[in-house]
mmCIF file of C-alpha atoms in Angstrom:
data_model
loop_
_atom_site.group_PDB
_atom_site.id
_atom_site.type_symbol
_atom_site.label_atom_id
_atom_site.label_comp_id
_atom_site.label_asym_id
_atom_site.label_seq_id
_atom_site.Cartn_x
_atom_site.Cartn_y
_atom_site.Cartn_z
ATOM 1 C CA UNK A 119 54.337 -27.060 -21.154
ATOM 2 C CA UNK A 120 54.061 -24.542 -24.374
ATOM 3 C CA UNK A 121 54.106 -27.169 -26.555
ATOM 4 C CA UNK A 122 50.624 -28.619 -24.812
ATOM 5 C CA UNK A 123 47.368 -28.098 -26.666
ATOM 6 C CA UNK A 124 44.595 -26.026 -25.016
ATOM 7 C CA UNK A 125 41.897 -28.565 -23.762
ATOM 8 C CA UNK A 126 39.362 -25.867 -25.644
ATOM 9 C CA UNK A 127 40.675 -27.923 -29.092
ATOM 10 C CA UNK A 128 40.579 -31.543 -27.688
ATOM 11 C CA UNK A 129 37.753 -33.329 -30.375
ATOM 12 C CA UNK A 130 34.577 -34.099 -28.320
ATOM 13 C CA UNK A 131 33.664 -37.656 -28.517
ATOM 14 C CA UNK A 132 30.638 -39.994 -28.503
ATOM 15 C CA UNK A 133 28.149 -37.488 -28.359
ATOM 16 C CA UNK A 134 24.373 -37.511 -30.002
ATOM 17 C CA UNK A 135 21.654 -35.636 -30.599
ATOM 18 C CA UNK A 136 18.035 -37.219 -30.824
ATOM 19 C CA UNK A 137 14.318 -36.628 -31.467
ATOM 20 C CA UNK A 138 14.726 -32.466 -30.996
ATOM 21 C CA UNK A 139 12.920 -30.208 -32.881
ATOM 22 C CA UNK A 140 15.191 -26.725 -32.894
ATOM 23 C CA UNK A 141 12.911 -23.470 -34.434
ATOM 24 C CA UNK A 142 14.320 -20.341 -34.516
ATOM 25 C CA UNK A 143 11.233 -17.232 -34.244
ATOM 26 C CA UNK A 144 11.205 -13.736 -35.009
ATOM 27 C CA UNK A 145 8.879 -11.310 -34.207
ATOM 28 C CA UNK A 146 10.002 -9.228 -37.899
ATOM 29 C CA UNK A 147 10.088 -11.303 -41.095
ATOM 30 C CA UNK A 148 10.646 -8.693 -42.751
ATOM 31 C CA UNK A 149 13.833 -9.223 -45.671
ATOM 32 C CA UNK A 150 16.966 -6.962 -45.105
ATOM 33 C CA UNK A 151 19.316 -5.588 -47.618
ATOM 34 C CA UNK A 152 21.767 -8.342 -49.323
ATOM 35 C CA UNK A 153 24.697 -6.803 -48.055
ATOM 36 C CA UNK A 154 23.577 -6.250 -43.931
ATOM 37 C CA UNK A 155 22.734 -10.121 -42.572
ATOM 38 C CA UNK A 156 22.857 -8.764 -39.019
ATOM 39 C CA UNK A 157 20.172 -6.337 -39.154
ATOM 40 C CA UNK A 158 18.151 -9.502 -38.185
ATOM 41 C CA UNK A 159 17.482 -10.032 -34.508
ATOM 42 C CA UNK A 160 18.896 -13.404 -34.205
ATOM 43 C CA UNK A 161 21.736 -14.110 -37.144
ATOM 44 C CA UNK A 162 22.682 -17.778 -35.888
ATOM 45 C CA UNK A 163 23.012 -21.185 -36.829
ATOM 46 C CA UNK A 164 20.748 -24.271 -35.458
ATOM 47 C CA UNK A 165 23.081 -26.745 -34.565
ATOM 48 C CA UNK A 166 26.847 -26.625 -35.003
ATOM 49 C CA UNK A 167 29.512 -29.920 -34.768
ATOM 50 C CA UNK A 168 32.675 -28.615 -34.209
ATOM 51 C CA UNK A 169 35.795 -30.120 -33.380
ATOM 52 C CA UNK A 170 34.032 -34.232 -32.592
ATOM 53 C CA UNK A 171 34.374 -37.479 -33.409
ATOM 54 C CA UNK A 172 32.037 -40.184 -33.482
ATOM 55 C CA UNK A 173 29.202 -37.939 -32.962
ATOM 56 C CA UNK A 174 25.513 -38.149 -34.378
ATOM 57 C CA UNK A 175 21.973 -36.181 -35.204
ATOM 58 C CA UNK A 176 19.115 -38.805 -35.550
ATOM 59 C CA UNK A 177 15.936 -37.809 -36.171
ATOM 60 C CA UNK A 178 16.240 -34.677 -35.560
ATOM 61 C CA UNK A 179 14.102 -31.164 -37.207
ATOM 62 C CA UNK A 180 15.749 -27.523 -37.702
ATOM 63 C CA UNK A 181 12.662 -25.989 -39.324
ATOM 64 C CA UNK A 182 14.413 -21.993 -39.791
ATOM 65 C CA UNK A 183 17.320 -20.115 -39.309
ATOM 66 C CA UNK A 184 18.654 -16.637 -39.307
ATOM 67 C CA UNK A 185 21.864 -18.301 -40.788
ATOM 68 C CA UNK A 186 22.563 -22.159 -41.471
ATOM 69 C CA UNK A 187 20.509 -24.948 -40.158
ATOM 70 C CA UNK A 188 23.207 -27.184 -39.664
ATOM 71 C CA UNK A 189 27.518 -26.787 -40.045
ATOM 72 C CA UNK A 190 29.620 -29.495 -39.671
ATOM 73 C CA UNK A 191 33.272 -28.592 -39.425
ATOM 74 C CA UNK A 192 36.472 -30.308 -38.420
ATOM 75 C CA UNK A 193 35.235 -33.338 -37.722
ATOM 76 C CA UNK A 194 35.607 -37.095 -38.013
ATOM 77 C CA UNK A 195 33.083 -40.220 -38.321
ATOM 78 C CA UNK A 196 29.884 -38.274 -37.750
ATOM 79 C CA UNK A 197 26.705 -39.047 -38.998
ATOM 80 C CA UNK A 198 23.558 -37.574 -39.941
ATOM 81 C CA UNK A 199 20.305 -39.828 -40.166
ATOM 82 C CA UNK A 200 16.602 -39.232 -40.934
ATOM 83 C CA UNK A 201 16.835 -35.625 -40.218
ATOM 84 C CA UNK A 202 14.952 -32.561 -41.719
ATOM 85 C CA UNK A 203 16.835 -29.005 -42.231
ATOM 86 C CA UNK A 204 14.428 -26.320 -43.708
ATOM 87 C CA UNK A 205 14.078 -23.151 -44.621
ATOM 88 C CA UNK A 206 17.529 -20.738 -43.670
ATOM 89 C CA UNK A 207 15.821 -16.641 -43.094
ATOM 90 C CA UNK A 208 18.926 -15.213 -44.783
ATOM 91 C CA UNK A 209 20.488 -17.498 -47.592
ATOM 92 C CA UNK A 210 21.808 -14.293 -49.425
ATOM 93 C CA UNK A 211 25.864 -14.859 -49.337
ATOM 94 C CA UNK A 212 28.962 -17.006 -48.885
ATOM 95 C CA UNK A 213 28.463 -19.341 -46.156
ATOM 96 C CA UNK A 214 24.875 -18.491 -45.155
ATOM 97 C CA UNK A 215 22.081 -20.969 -45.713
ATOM 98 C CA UNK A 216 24.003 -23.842 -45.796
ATOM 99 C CA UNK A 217 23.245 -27.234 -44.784
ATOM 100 C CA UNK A 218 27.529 -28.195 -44.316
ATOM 101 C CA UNK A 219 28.525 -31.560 -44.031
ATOM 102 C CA UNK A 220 32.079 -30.882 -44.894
ATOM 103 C CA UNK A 221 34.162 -28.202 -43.841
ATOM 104 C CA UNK A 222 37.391 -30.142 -43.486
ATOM 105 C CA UNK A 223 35.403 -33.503 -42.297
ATOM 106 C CA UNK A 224 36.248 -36.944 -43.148
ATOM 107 C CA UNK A 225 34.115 -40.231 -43.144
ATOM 108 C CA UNK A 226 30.886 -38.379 -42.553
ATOM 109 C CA UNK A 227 27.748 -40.212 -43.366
ATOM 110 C CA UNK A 228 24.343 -38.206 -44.565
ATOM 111 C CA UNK A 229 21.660 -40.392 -44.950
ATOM 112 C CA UNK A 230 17.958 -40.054 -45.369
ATOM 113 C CA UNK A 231 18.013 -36.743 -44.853
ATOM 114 C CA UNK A 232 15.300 -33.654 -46.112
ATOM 115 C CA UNK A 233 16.624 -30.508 -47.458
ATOM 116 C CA UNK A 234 14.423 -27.607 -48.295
ATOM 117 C CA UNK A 235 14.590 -23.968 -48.851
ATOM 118 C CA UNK A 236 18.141 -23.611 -48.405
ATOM 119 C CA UNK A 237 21.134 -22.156 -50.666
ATOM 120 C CA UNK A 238 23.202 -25.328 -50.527
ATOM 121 C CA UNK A 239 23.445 -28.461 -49.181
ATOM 122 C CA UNK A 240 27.882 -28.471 -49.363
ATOM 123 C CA UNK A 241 30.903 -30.828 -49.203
ATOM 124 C CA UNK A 242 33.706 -28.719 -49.312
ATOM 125 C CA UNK A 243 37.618 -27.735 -47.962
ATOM 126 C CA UNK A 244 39.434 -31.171 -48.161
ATOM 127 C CA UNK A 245 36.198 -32.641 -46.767
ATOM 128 C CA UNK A 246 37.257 -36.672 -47.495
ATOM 129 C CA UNK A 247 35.531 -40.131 -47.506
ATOM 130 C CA UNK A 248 32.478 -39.061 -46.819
ATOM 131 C CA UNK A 249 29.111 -40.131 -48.252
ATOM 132 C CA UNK A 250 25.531 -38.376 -48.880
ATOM 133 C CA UNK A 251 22.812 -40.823 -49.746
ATOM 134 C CA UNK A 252 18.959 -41.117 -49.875
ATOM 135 C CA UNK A 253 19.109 -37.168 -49.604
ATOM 136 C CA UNK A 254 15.640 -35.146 -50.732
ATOM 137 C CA UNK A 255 16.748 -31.394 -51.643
ATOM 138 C CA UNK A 256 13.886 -28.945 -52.804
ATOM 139 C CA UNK A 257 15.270 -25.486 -53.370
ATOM 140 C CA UNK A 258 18.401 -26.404 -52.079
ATOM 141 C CA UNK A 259 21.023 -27.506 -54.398
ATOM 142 C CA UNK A 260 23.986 -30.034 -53.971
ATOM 143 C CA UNK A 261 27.426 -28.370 -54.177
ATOM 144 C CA UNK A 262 31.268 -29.002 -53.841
ATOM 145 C CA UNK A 263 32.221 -25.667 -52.933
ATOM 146 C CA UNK A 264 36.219 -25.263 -52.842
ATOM 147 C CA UNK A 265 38.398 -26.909 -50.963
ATOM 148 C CA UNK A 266 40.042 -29.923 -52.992
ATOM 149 C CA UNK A 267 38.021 -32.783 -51.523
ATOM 150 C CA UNK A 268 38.187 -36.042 -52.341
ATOM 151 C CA UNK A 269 37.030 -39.324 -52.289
ATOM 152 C CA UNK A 270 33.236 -38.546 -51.753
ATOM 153 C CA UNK A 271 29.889 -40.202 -52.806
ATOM 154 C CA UNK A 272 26.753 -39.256 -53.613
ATOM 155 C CA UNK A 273 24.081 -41.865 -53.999
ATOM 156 C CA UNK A 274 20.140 -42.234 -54.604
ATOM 157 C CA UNK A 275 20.112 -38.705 -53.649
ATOM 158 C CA UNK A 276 16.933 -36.719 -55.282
ATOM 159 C CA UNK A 277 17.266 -32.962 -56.155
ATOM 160 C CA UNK A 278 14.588 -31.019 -57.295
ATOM 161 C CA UNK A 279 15.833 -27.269 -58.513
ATOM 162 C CA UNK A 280 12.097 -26.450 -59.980
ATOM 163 C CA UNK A 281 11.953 -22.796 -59.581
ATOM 164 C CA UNK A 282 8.969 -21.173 -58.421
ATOM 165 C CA UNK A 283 7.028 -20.928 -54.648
ATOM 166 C CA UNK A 284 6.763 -18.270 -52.081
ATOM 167 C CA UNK A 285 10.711 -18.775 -51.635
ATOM 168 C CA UNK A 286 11.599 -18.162 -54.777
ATOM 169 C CA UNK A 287 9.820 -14.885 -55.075
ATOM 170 C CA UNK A 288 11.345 -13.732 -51.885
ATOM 171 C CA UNK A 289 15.091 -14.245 -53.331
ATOM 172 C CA UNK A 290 14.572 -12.544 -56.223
ATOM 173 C CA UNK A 291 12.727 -9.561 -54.923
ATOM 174 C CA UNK A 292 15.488 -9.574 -52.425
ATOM 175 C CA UNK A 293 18.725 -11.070 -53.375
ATOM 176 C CA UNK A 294 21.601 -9.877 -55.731
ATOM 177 C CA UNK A 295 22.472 -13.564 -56.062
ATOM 178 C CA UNK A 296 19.348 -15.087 -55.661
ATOM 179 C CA UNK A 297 20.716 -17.574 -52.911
ATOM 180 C CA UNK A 298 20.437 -20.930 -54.414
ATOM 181 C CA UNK A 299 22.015 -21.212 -57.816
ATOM 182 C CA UNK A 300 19.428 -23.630 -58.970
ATOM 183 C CA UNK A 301 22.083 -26.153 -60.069
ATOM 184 C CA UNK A 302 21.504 -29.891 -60.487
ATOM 185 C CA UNK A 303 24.799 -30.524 -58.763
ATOM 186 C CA UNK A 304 27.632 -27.826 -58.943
ATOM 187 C CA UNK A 305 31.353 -28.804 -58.345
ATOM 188 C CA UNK A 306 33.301 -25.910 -58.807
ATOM 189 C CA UNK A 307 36.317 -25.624 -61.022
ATOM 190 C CA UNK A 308 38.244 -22.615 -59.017
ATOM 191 C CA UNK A 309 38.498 -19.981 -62.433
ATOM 192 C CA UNK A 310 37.631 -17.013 -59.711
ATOM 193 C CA UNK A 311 40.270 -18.076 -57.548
ATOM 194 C CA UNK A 312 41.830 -14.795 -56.709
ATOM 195 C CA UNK A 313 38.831 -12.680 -57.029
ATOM 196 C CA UNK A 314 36.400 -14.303 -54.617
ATOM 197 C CA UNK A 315 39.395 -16.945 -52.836
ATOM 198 C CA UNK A 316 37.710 -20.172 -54.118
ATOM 199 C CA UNK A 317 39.935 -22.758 -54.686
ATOM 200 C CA UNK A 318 38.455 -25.813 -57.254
ATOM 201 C CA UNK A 319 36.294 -28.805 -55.211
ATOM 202 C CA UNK A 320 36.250 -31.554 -56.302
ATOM 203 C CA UNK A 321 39.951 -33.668 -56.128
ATOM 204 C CA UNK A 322 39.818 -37.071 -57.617
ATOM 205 C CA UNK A 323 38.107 -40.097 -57.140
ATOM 206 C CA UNK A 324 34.508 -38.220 -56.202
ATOM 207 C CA UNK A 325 31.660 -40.954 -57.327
ATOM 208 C CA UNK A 326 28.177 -40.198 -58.399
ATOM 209 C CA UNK A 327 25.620 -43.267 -58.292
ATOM 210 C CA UNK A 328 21.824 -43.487 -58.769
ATOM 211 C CA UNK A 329 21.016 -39.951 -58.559
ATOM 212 C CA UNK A 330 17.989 -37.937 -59.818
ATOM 213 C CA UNK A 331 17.911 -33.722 -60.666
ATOM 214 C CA UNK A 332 14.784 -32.573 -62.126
#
């Protein structure tokens, strides 16, 4: 039948991850230019959720990456509970270092979670009902990063942007963009849509409860 769909984009179901500690280790840790993020020997990602619904991550620790720690993508009821996602090797441009918990994902729950060292911890492209609470980012700001989403929350969610650490020096001896933008919470508006492609975040109907940026 041409109309079928290939079973390759059926949504996995019902499927967890628990108590794993994922480390990616180089034998160079040595920066590369901004522009060349493959020169690294191992450019990858710790833990991808692709295409699944009513899939979790408890508990679990991605402590460095050559790329994101953890990308969450077309998906549906997920959660995310009492994990830790540190430290990304090359945070340097668009869609590296990110902790993603929306990338067209509805009802997604983040809770408890620890963010560090990382250029954003995102909500973005028509990511909907989903909710981030209890977070703890350090060096890694909050973002809605295009995409029109709507109907999010963030709640009791601390952010610390404090400049300064071994981290920090490394962006800005290395980085045209200095990775993280060092933002509080950024929602972008979409003004360099048509010279970078970004679309503005946040739709209507995003709430913002008990939070804390210092």
């Amino acid at each position: 039948d041409s109309a079928s769909v290939s079973p390759n984009f059926w949504p996995r179901r019902r499927v967890g991850i628990e108590h794993l500690h994922v480390q990616q280790v180089f034998n160079d840790y040595s920066p590369v230019a901004a522009d060349s993020p493959y020169d690294y020997q191992l450019y990858m990602r710790g833990v991808r959720f692709q295409r699944c619904v009513d899939c979790w991550m408890h508990a679990v620790r991605v402590n460095g990456t050559g790329e994101s720690p953890i990308w969450n993508q077309y998906t549906k009821h997920n959660s995310f509970t009492d994990c830790v996602f540190s430290h990304t090797f090359y945070p340097y441009r668009g869609s590296t270092g990110y902790a993603l918990f929306g990338g067209a994902a509805q009802d997604v729950l983040t809770d408890n979670c620890t963010f560090h060292e990382l250029r954003h911890v995102d909500m973005q492209s028509s990511t909907a009902g989903s909710v981030m609470r209890r977070a703890h980012m350090r060096l890694a700001d909050p973002q809605s990063h295009q995409g029109f989403s709507i109907e999010n929350l963030w709640e009791l969610n601390f952010f610390d942007t404090r400049q300064g650490g071994i981290w920090y020096d490394h962006l800005v001896d290395y980085s045209a963009s200095s990775g993280t933008y060092w933002q509080g919470m950024f929602c972008e508006h979409g003004s360099d849509f048509g010279t970078v492609g970004h679309t503005p975040a946040c739709g209507p109907r995003w709430v913002f409860w008990g939070n804390e940026a210092i």
